[in-house]
Short mmCIF file of C-alpha atoms in Angstrom, two decimals:
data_model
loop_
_atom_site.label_atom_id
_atom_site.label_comp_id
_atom_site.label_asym_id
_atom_site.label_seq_id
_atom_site.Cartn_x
_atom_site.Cartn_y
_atom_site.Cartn_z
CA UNK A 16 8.73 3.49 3.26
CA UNK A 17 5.26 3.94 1.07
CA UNK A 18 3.46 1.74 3.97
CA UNK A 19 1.55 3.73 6.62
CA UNK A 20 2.39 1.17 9.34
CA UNK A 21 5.84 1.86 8.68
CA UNK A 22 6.30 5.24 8.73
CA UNK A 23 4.20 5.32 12.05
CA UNK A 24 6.56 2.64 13.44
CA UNK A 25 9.18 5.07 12.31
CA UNK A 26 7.67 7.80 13.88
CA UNK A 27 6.84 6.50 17.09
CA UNK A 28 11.05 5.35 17.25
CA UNK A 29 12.09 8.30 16.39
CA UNK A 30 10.35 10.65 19.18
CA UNK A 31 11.32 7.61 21.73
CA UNK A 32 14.66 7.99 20.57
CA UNK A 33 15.06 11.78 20.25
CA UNK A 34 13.39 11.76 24.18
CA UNK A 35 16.00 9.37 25.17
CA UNK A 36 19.00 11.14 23.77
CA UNK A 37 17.83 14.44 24.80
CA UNK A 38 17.36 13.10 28.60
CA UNK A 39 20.61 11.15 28.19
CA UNK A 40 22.47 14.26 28.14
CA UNK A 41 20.58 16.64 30.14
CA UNK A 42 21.22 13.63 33.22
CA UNK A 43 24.95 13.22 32.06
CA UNK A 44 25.07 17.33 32.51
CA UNK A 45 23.34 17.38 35.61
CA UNK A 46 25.32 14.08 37.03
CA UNK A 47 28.86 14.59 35.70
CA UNK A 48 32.01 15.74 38.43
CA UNK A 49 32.90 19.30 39.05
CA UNK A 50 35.07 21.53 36.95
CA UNK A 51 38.57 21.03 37.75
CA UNK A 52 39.07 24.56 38.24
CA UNK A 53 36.30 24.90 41.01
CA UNK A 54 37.73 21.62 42.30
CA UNK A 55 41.94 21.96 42.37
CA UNK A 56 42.16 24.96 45.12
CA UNK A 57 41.05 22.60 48.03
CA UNK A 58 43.13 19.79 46.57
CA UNK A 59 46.11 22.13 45.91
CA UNK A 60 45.89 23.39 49.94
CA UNK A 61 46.32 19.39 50.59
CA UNK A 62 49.20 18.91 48.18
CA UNK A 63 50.73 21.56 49.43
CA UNK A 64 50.44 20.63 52.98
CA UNK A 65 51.99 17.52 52.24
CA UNK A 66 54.63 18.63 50.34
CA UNK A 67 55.95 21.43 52.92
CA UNK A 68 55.56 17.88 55.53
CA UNK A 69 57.84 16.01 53.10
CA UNK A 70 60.44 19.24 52.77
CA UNK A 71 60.82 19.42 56.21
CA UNK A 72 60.78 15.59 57.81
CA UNK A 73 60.94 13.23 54.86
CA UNK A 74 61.28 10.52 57.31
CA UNK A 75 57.40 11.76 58.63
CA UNK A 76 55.92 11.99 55.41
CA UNK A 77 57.04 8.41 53.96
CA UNK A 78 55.58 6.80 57.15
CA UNK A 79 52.06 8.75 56.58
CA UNK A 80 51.68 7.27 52.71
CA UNK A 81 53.47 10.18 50.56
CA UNK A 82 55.42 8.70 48.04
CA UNK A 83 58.81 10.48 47.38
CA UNK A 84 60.36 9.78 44.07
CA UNK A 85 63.47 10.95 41.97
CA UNK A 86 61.32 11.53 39.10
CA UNK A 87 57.70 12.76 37.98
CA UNK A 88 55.25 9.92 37.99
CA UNK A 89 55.26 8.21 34.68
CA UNK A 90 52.65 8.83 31.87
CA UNK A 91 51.56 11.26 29.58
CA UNK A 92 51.18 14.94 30.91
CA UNK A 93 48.00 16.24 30.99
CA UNK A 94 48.64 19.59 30.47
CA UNK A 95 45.57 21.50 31.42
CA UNK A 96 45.36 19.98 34.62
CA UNK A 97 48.95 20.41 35.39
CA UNK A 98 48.14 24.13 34.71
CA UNK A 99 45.25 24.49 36.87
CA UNK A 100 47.25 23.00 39.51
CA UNK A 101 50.26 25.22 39.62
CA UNK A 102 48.11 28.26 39.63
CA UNK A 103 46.16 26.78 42.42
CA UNK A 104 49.10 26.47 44.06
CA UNK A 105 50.16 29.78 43.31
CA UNK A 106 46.78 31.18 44.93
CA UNK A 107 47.38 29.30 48.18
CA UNK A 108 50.62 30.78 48.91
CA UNK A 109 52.99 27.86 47.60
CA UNK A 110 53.97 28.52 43.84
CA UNK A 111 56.01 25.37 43.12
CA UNK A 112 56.62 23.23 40.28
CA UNK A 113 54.13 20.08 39.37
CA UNK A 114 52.55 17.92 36.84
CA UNK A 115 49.56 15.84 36.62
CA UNK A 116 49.71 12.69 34.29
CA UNK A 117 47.87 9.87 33.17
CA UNK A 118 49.43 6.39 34.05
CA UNK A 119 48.20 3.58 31.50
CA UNK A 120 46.09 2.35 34.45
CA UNK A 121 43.59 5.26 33.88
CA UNK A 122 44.39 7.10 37.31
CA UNK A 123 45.66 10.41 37.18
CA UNK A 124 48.37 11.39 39.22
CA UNK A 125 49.86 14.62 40.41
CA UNK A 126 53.85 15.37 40.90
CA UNK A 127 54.94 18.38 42.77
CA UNK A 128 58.87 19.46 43.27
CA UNK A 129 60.45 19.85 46.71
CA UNK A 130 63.31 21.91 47.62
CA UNK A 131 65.63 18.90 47.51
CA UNK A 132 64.97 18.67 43.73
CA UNK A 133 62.80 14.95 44.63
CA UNK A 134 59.06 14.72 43.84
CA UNK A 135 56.42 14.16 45.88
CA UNK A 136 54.14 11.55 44.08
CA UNK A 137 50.43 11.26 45.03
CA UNK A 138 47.07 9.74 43.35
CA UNK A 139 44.30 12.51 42.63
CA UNK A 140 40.77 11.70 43.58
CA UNK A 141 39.23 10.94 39.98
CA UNK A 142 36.07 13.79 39.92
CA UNK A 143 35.04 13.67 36.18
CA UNK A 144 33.26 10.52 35.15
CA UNK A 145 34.36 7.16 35.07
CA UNK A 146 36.89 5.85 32.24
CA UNK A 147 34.71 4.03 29.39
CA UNK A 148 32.08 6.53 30.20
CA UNK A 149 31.11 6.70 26.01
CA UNK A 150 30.74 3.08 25.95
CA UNK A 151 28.21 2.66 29.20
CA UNK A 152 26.58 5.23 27.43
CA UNK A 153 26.46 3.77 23.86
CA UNK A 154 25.28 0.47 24.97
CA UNK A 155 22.74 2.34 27.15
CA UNK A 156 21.37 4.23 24.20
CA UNK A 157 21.56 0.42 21.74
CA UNK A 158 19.49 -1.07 24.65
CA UNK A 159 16.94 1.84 23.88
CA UNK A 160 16.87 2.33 20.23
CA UNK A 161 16.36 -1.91 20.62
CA UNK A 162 13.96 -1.48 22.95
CA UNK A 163 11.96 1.19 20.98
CA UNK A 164 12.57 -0.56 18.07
CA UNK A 165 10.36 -3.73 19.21
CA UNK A 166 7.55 -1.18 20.69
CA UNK A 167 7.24 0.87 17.86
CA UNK A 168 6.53 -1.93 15.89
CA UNK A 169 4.42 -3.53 18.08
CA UNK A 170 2.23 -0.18 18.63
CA UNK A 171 2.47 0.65 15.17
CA UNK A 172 0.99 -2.99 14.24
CA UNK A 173 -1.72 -2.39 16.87
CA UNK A 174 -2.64 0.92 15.51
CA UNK A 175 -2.77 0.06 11.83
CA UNK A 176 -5.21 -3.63 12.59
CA UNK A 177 -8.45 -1.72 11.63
CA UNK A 178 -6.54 -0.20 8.43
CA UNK A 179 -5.66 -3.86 7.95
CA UNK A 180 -9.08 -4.91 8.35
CA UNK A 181 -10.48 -2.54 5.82
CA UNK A 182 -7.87 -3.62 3.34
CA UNK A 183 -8.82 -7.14 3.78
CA UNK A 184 -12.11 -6.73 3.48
CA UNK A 185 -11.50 -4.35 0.12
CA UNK A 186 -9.32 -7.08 -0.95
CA UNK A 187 -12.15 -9.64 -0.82
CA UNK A 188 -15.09 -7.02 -2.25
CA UNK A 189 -16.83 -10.13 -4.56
CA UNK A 190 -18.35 -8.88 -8.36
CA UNK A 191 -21.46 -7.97 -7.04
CA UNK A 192 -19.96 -5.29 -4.62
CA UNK A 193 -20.42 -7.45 -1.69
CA UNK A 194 -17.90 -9.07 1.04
CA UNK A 195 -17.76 -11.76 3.06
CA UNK A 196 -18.72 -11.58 7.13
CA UNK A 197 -15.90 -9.60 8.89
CA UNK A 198 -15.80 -11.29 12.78
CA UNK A 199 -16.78 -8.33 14.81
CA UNK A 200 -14.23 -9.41 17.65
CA UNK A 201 -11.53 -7.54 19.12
CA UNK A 202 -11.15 -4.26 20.78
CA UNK A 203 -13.73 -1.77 20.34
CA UNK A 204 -12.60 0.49 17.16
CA UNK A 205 -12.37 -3.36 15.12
CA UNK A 206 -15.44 -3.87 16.22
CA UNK A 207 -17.35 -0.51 15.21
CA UNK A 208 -15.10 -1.08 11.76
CA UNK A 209 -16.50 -4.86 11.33
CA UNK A 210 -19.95 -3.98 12.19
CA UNK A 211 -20.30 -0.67 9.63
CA UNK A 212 -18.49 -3.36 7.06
CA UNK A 213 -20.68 -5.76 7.58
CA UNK A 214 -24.08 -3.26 7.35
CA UNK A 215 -22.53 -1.66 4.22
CA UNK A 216 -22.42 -4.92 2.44
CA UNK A 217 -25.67 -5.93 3.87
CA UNK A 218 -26.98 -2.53 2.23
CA UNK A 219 -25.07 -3.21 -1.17
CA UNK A 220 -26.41 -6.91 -1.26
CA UNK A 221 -29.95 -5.87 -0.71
CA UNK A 222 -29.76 -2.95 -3.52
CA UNK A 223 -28.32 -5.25 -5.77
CA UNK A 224 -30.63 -7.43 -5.37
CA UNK A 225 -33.60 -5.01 -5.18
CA UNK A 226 -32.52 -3.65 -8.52
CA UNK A 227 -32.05 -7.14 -9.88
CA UNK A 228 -35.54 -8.12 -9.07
CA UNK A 229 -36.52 -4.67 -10.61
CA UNK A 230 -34.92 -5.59 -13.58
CA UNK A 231 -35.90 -8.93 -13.88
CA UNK A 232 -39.74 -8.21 -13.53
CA UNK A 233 -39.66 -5.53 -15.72
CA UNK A 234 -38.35 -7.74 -18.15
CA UNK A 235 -40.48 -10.40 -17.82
CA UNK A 236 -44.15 -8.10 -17.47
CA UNK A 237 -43.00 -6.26 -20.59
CA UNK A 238 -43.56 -9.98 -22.37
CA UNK A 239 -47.42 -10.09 -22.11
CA UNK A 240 -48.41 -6.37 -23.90
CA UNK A 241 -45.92 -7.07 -26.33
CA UNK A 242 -47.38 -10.56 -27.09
CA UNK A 243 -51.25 -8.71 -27.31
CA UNK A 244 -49.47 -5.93 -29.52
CA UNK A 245 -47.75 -8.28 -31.57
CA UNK A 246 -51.27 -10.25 -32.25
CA UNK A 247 -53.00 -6.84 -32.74
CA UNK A 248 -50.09 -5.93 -35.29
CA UNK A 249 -50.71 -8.86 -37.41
CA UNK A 250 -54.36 -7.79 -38.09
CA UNK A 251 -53.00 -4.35 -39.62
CA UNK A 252 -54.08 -4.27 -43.49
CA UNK A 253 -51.32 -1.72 -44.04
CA UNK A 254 -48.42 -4.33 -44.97
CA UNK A 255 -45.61 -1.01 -44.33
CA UNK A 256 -47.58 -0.35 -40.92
CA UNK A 257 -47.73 -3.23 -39.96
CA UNK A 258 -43.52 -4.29 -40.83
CA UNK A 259 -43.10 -1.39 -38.88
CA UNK A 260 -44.75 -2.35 -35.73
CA UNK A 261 -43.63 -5.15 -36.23
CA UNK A 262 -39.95 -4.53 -36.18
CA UNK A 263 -40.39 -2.13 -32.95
CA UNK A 264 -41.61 -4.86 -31.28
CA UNK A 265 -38.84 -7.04 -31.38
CA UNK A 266 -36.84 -4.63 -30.78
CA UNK A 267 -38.29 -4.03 -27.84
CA UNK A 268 -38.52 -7.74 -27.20
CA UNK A 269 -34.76 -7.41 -27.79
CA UNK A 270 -34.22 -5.06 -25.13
CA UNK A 271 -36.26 -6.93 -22.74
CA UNK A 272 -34.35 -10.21 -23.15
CA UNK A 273 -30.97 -7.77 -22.92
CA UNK A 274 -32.33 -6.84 -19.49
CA UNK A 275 -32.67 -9.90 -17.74
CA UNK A 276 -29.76 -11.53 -19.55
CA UNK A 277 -27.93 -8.94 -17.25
CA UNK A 278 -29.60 -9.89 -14.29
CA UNK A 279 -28.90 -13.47 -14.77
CA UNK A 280 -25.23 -12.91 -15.47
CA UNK A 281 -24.84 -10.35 -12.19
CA UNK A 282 -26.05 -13.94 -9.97
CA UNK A 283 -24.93 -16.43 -12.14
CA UNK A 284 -22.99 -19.07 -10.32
CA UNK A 285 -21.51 -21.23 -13.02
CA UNK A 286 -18.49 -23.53 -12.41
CA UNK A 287 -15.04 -22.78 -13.52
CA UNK A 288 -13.66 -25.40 -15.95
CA UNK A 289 -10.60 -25.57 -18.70
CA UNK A 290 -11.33 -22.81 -21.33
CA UNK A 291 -9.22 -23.44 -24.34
CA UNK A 292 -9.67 -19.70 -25.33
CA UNK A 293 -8.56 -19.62 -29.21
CA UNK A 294 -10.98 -21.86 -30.07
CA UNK A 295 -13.76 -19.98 -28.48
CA UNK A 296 -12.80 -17.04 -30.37
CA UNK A 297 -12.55 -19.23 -33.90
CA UNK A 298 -16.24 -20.62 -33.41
CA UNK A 299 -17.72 -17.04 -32.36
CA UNK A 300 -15.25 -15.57 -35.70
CA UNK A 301 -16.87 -18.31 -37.93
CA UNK A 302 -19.86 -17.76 -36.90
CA UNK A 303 -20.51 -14.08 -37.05
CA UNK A 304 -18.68 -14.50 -40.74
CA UNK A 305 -21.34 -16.42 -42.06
CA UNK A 306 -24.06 -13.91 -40.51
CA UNK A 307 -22.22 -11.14 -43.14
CA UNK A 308 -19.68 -9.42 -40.35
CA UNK A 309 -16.35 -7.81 -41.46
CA UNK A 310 -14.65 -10.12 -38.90
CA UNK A 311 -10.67 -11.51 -38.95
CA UNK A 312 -8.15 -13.33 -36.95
CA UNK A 313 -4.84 -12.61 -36.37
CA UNK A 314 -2.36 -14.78 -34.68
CA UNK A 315 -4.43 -16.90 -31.44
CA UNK A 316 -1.69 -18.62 -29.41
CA UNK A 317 -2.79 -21.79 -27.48
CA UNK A 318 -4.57 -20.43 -24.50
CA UNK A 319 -6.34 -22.34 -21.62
CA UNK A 320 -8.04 -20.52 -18.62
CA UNK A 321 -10.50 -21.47 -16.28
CA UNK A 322 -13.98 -19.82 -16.31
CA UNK A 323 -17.44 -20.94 -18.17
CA UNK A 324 -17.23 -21.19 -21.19
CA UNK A 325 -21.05 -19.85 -22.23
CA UNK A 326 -20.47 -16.73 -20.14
CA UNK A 327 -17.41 -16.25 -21.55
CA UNK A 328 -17.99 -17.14 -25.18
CA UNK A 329 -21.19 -14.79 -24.63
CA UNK A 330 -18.89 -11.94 -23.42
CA UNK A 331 -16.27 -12.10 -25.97
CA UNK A 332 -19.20 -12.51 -28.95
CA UNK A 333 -20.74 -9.39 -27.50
CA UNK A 334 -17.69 -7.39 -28.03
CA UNK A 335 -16.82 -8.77 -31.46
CA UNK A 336 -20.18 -7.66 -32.39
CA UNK A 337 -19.64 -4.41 -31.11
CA UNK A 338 -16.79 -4.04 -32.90
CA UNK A 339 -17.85 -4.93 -36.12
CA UNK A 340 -21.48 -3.33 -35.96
CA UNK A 341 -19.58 0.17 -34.74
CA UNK A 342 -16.69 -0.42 -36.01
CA UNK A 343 -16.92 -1.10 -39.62
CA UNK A 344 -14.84 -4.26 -39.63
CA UNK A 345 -12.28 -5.95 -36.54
CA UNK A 346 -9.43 -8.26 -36.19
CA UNK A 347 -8.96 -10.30 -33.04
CA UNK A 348 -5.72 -11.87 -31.48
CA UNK A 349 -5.08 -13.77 -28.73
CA UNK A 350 -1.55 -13.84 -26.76
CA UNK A 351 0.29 -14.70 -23.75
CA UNK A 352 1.58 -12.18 -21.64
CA UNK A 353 3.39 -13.73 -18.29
CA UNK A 354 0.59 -15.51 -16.87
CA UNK A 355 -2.05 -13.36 -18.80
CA UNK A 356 -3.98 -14.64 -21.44
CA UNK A 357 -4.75 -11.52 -23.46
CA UNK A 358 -7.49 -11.12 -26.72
CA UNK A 359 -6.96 -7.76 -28.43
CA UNK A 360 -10.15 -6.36 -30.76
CA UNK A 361 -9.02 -3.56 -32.89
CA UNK A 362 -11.60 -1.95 -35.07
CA UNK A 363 -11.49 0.17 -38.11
CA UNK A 364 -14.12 2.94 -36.90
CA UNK A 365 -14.20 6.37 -35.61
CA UNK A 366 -13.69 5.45 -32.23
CA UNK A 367 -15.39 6.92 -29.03
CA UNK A 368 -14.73 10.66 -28.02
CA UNK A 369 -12.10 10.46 -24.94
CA UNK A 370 -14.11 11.78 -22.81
CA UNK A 371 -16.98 9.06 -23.06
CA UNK A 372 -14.62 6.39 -22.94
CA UNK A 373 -15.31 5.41 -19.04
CA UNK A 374 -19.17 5.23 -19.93
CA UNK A 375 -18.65 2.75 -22.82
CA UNK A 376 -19.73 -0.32 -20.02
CA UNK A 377 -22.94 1.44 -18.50
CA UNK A 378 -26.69 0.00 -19.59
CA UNK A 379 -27.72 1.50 -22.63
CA UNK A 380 -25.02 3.30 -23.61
CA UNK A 381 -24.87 5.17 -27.32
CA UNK A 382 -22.45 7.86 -28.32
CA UNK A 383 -25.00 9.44 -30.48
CA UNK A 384 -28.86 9.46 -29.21
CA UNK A 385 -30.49 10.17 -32.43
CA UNK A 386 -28.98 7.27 -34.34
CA UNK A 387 -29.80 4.89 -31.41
CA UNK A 388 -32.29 3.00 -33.82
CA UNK A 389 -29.25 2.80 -37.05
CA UNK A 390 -28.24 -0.32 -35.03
CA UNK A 391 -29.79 -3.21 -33.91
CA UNK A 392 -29.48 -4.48 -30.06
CA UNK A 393 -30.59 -3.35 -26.79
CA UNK A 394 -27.07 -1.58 -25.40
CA UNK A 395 -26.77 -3.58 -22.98
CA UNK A 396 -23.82 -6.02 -25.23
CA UNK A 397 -20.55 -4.11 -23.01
CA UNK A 398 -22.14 -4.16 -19.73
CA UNK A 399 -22.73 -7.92 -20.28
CA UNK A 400 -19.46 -8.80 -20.96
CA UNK A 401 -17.85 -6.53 -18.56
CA UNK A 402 -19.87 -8.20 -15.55
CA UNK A 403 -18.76 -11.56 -17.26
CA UNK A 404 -15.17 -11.13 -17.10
CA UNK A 405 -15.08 -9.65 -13.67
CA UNK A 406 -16.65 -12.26 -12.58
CA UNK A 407 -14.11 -14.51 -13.68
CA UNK A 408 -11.06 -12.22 -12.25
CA UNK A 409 -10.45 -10.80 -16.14
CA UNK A 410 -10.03 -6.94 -16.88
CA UNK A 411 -11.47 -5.43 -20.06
CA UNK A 412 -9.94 -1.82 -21.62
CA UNK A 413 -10.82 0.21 -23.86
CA UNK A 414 -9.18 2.94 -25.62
CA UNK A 415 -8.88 4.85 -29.03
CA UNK A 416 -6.08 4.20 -31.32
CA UNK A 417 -4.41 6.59 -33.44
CA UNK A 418 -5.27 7.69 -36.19
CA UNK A 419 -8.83 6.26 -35.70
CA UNK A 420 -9.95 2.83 -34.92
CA UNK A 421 -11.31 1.21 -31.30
CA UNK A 422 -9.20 -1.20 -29.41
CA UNK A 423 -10.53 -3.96 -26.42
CA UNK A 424 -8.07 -5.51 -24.73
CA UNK A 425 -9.42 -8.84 -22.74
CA UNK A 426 -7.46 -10.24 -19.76
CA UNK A 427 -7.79 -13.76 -18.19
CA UNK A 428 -5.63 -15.41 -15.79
CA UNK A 429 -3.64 -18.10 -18.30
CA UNK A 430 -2.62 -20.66 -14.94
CA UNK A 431 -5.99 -22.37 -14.06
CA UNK A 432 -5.81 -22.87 -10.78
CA UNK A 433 -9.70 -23.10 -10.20
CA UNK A 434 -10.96 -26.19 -11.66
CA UNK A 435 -14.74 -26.79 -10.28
CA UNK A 436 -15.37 -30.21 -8.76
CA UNK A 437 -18.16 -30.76 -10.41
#
């Protein structure tokens, strides 16, 4: 019962219920017969009328309908009626023995003694409510929990469509924070939803962009003072001066190239094909070896996903550089988990303090600023790859391992379902 439509379908059912029920028995107090006792006298002053007619001229009373018998009329005693009865009897001036009892056939029948020890048998009007009242009454309250059953749900589904339409369109929220068109049809609140959707990712689509385009220039304008500096840094007689300018050039050449690699991966549209995973991770292991990295495998199970494979064997060689420039030296695996295809880094280092950990994927990101320059690259390595594997539906975490150490955990859907055309 977690689900909001369902506990308002289960709200709206139970206050239709609870009305129903409480209006169900105010009607059946309201509507059901008299009290006996406010109700015997008067029939006791006709009993007894008719009994005194039978004492005196049998003969009379048998040809007006009263029923003279040797015996009580058959049936259970009822004996709270039969009580009310004599003392109503009593009250009117004709204290006299009698019975009321309840023949199989549901009607209720009174007995009073004559003075010839006979009984004078007659039907009582029936003044409570009709036998099988409980069951009219329990099919009457099924055909309204039913009832209420069907509209609450149907309300309840009514009420909750925006709340539906937001979780669609959350649902469908693309890599670059962006959804698809939401129709702006239907009544008026879907409409106002659709529409503010629709201008929010409007909004997000054009900052994106905006900031891409920022990015992107800035890259590319940096290029032409660099190139002058560059020339002007060659024409240093200082060989130490000029190694150094050198050297903060391309690193600033570095950071440029960083940049708009971003950019391009953020619109990149590159078709999915077959990945065979393990042996991405072998060529990017063997390659970094031979460049002097501290880098091992571990056990890499057959895996085959579908994504491109440049992004992703640029995302998974950023990390493995991470991991081995930070992190002293790294071993990669790569398993199967359900229909996960998961590649575990695990580093020997000192790790990232907790509470930097969700920062580890923004531009430019160093744990310490003052040793910014101890390492080479731009910063911009984990926000590459993390935009690369969200873009391909994959999950990246990272977390600290005990006693010390860095581990990045990769996640790919293993079924490849997504084969481009072409």
């Amino acid at each position: 019962m977690k689900s909001l439509g369902a506990r308002l379908a289960l709200l709206l059912l139970t206050a239709i219920v609870l009305v129903v029920i409480t209006s169900s028995f105010a009607a059946s107090l309201v509507m059901r017969g008299p009290r006996p006792e406010t109700t015997m006298e008067p029939l006791a002053r006709q009993l007894s009328i008719l009994a005194k007619l039978a004492g005196d001229d049998k003969a009379a009373a048998i040809s007006a309908g009263v029923d003279i018998a040797a015996v009580p009329a058959d049936g259970p005693s009822d004996e709270r009626l039969s009580g009310f009865l004599m003392e109503s009897l009593r009250r009117t001036g004709d204290p006299r023995e009698a019975t009321v009892s309840r023949q199989s056939t549901g009607v209720t029948t009174a007995s009073l003694r004559l003075p010839d020890g006979n009984w004078m048998v007659m039907p009582m009007p029936e003044l409570g409510p009709p036998p099988g009242g409980w069951k009219v009454l329990a099919g009457w309250l099924g055909l309204i929990i039913t009832g209420s059953v069907l509209i609450s749900i149907f309300a309840a589904s009514k009420i909750m469509k925006p709340l539906r339409l937001l979780e669609r369109a959350s649902a469908e929220i693309g890599p670059d924070g962006t959804l698809p068109h939401v129709p702006e049809t239907g009544p008026g609140e879907i409409r106002v939803t659709a529409r503010a959707l629709n201008k929010l990712s409007a909004r997000v689509k054009a900052a994106t962009e905006s900031r891409m385009r920022l990015v992107a220039a800035a890259g590319h304008d940096l290029r032409t003072p660099m190139t002058r500096m560059r020339l002007r840094a060659e024409f240093i007689k200082d060989e130490e001066d000029r190694l150094k300018w050198l050297a903060d050039l391309e690193e600033l050449d570095t950071i440029a190239d960083s940049a708009i690699g971003l950019v391009r991966e953020e619109i990149s549209t590159d078709g999915l094909q077959c990945v065979k995973l393990d042996t991405i991770v072998a060529n990017i292991v063997a390659e970094l070896t031979t460049m002097g990295m501290d880098i091992g495998t571990g056990e890499l199970q057959p895996v085959t996903i579908s994504a491109g494979p440049l992004a992703v064997t640029r995302a998974l060689r950023n990390l493995l550089i991470n991991a081995a420039t930070h992190g002293e030296s790294a071993i990669v695996t790569i398993t199967r988990r359900g229909d996960k295809a998961v590649v575990r880094i695990v580093d020997t280092g000192p790790g990232i303090p907790e509470e930097r950990l969700s920062q580890v994927f923004e531009p430019f990101f160093r744990i310490d600023i003052a040793r910014q320059r101890s390492f080479p690259g731009a910063g911009l390595g984990m926000a590459i790859a993390k935009e690369i594997v969200s873009r391909f539906e994959g999950e990246i975490i990272v977390r600290n391992r005990q006693p010390k150490g860095l581990e990045q955990v990769v996640s790919f859907n293993s079924q490849v379902d997504k084969i481009a055309a072409g």
